[in-house]
Each structure stands twice: as structure tokens, then as C-alpha cells.
Amino acid sequence: MSTRDLGKHIVELHTLGMLDITGEGVRITLAAHEALDLLHWLNDHRETLREAVKNSPSSTAEIPSWMKEASRRPDRPTEEQEIAVDEP
């Protein structure tokens, strides 16, 4: 098995060819034929990826604001949330 830390994600390639991509709260497992197809696709888009990295302000890009909004808790309770009450 080979493991690589990509920053926000860790990739593991198993001896049978399965590829695991793990991040915060996410785990994706690709079969060997899917991993190989992904490799070919990424190779086809190598220049696009190089340009994107070259033009980005940081190699570890910030999370887009719309994603932060979607994961933020509301400031006040909603109707679905139960409000904790101390009982005597």
C-alpha cells in the first residue's frame, strides 16, 4: 500500500489497485479500473491543472464562502431544533 498526504486529503493506493481518498468527513473508494480511468483523465488535463495551480494565490485554496454558509449553524434555534431545558 502506498499513502500520500495531499494537504486536506490523504490518498491510499492498495496493492490490489483500489484507491481511497479520505478527507474531513469524506471517504471515497475507487476500484482499480476507476482509478486507472481517473489517472488517464487527469493526465489529459495536466496543463489545465498546472495553470490553475500557477494562477491560484495559494496551493491550498480557501474554502469558498458558499460552502462555509451551507455548513454554518444558525444563530438562533429553528423550529426543528429542540431547546435544552433544565428540569427540576
PDB file of C-alpha atoms in Angstrom:
ATOM      1  CA  MET A   1       0.000   0.000   0.000  1.00  0.00           C
ATOM      2  CA  SER A   2       1.201   3.496  -0.833  1.00  0.00           C
ATOM      3  CA  THR A   3      -0.050   6.571   1.029  1.00  0.00           C
ATOM      4  CA  ARG A   4       0.247  10.251   0.141  1.00  0.00           C
ATOM      5  CA  ASP A   5      -0.811  13.277   2.186  1.00  0.00           C
ATOM      6  CA  LEU A   6      -2.185  15.896  -0.222  1.00  0.00           C
ATOM      7  CA  GLY A   7      -2.908  18.539   2.406  1.00  0.00           C
ATOM      8  CA  LYS A   8      -6.619  18.402   3.115  1.00  0.00           C
ATOM      9  CA  HIS A   9      -6.890  14.825   1.812  1.00  0.00           C
ATOM     10  CA  ILE A  10      -4.977  11.578   2.135  1.00  0.00           C
ATOM     11  CA  VAL A  11      -4.765   9.127  -0.759  1.00  0.00           C
ATOM     12  CA  GLU A  12      -4.057   5.407  -0.342  1.00  0.00           C
ATOM     13  CA  LEU A  13      -3.346   3.070  -3.236  1.00  0.00           C
ATOM     14  CA  HIS A  14      -3.759  -0.548  -2.192  1.00  0.00           C
ATOM     15  CA  THR A  15      -1.802  -3.447  -3.688  1.00  0.00           C
ATOM     16  CA  LEU A  16      -4.949  -4.670  -5.473  1.00  0.00           C
ATOM     17  CA  GLY A  17      -5.309  -1.270  -7.173  1.00  0.00           C
ATOM     18  CA  MET A  18      -8.137   0.178  -5.105  1.00  0.00           C
ATOM     19  CA  LEU A  19      -7.748   3.896  -4.412  1.00  0.00           C
ATOM     20  CA  ASP A  20      -9.039   5.519  -1.211  1.00  0.00           C
ATOM     21  CA  ILE A  21      -9.377   9.303  -0.959  1.00  0.00           C
ATOM     22  CA  THR A  22     -10.039  10.449   2.602  1.00  0.00           C
ATOM     23  CA  GLY A  23     -10.744  13.936   3.896  1.00  0.00           C
ATOM     24  CA  GLU A  24     -12.648  15.546   6.724  1.00  0.00           C
ATOM     25  CA  GLY A  25     -15.897  13.579   6.885  1.00  0.00           C
ATOM     26  CA  VAL A  26     -15.395  12.043   3.420  1.00  0.00           C
ATOM     27  CA  ARG A  27     -14.055   8.733   2.163  1.00  0.00           C
ATOM     28  CA  ILE A  28     -14.201   7.642  -1.464  1.00  0.00           C
ATOM     29  CA  THR A  29     -13.016   4.238  -2.657  1.00  0.00           C
ATOM     30  CA  LEU A  30     -12.394   3.652  -6.340  1.00  0.00           C
ATOM     31  CA  ALA A  31     -11.990   0.232  -7.914  1.00  0.00           C
ATOM     32  CA  ALA A  32      -8.753  -0.352  -9.847  1.00  0.00           C
ATOM     33  CA  HIS A  33     -10.384   0.290 -13.238  1.00  0.00           C
ATOM     34  CA  GLU A  34     -11.926   3.546 -11.934  1.00  0.00           C
ATOM     35  CA  ALA A  35      -8.585   4.683 -10.500  1.00  0.00           C
ATOM     36  CA  LEU A  36      -6.903   3.980 -13.833  1.00  0.00           C
ATOM     37  CA  ASP A  37      -9.617   5.897 -15.707  1.00  0.00           C
ATOM     38  CA  LEU A  38      -9.151   8.823 -13.283  1.00  0.00           C
ATOM     39  CA  LEU A  39      -5.397   8.738 -13.910  1.00  0.00           C
ATOM     40  CA  HIS A  40      -5.897   8.914 -17.686  1.00  0.00           C
ATOM     41  CA  TRP A  41      -8.420  11.731 -17.335  1.00  0.00           C
ATOM     42  CA  LEU A  42      -6.107  13.737 -15.054  1.00  0.00           C
ATOM     43  CA  ASN A  43      -3.207  13.212 -17.480  1.00  0.00           C
ATOM     44  CA  ASP A  44      -5.398  14.577 -20.286  1.00  0.00           C
ATOM     45  CA  HIS A  45      -5.997  17.714 -18.206  1.00  0.00           C
ATOM     46  CA  ARG A  46      -2.466  18.164 -16.853  1.00  0.00           C
ATOM     47  CA  GLU A  47      -1.958  21.631 -18.388  1.00  0.00           C
ATOM     48  CA  THR A  48      -5.297  22.906 -17.069  1.00  0.00           C
ATOM     49  CA  LEU A  49      -4.320  21.798 -13.561  1.00  0.00           C
ATOM     50  CA  ARG A  50      -0.846  23.360 -13.825  1.00  0.00           C
ATOM     51  CA  GLU A  51      -2.330  26.682 -14.920  1.00  0.00           C
ATOM     52  CA  ALA A  52      -4.889  26.592 -12.111  1.00  0.00           C
ATOM     53  CA  VAL A  53      -2.161  25.986  -9.504  1.00  0.00           C
ATOM     54  CA  LYS A  54       0.105  28.631 -11.026  1.00  0.00           C
ATOM     55  CA  ASN A  55      -2.667  31.240 -11.021  1.00  0.00           C
ATOM     56  CA  SER A  56      -4.062  30.445  -7.577  1.00  0.00           C
ATOM     57  CA  PRO A  57      -2.920  32.663  -4.693  1.00  0.00           C
ATOM     58  CA  SER A  58      -2.175  29.597  -2.568  1.00  0.00           C
ATOM     59  CA  SER A  59      -1.667  25.929  -3.321  1.00  0.00           C
ATOM     60  CA  THR A  60      -4.154  25.148  -0.551  1.00  0.00           C
ATOM     61  CA  ALA A  61      -7.087  27.216  -1.727  1.00  0.00           C
ATOM     62  CA  GLU A  62      -9.540  28.530   0.821  1.00  0.00           C
ATOM     63  CA  ILE A  63     -12.976  27.005   1.122  1.00  0.00           C
ATOM     64  CA  PRO A  64     -15.453  29.007  -0.989  1.00  0.00           C
ATOM     65  CA  SER A  65     -17.742  31.236   1.057  1.00  0.00           C
ATOM     66  CA  TRP A  66     -20.876  29.499  -0.206  1.00  0.00           C
ATOM     67  CA  MET A  67     -19.622  26.233   1.307  1.00  0.00           C
ATOM     68  CA  LYS A  68     -18.979  27.930   4.640  1.00  0.00           C
ATOM     69  CA  GLU A  69     -22.517  29.352   4.599  1.00  0.00           C
ATOM     70  CA  ALA A  70     -24.002  25.915   3.973  1.00  0.00           C
ATOM     71  CA  SER A  71     -22.199  24.372   6.942  1.00  0.00           C
ATOM     72  CA  ARG A  72     -22.605  27.190   9.448  1.00  0.00           C
ATOM     73  CA  ARG A  73     -25.053  26.737  12.324  1.00  0.00           C
ATOM     74  CA  PRO A  74     -27.925  29.198  12.598  1.00  0.00           C
ATOM     75  CA  ASP A  75     -27.504  31.952  15.194  1.00  0.00           C
ATOM     76  CA  ARG A  76     -30.827  31.186  16.825  1.00  0.00           C
ATOM     77  CA  PRO A  77     -32.754  27.939  17.171  1.00  0.00           C
ATOM     78  CA  THR A  78     -35.024  26.900  14.343  1.00  0.00           C
ATOM     79  CA  GLU A  79     -38.355  25.161  14.781  1.00  0.00           C
ATOM     80  CA  GLU A  80     -36.720  21.784  14.169  1.00  0.00           C
ATOM     81  CA  GLN A  81     -34.163  22.230  16.943  1.00  0.00           C
ATOM     82  CA  GLU A  82     -35.029  21.314  20.485  1.00  0.00           C
ATOM     83  CA  ILE A  83     -34.109  23.863  23.107  1.00  0.00           C
ATOM     84  CA  ALA A  84     -32.457  22.311  26.162  1.00  0.00           C
ATOM     85  CA  VAL A  85     -34.377  22.967  29.376  1.00  0.00           C
ATOM     86  CA  ASP A  86     -33.153  22.120  32.858  1.00  0.00           C
ATOM     87  CA  GLU A  87     -35.765  20.080  34.655  1.00  0.00           C
ATOM     88  CA  PRO A  88     -36.204  20.265  38.450  1.00  0.00           C
TER      89      PRO A  88
END
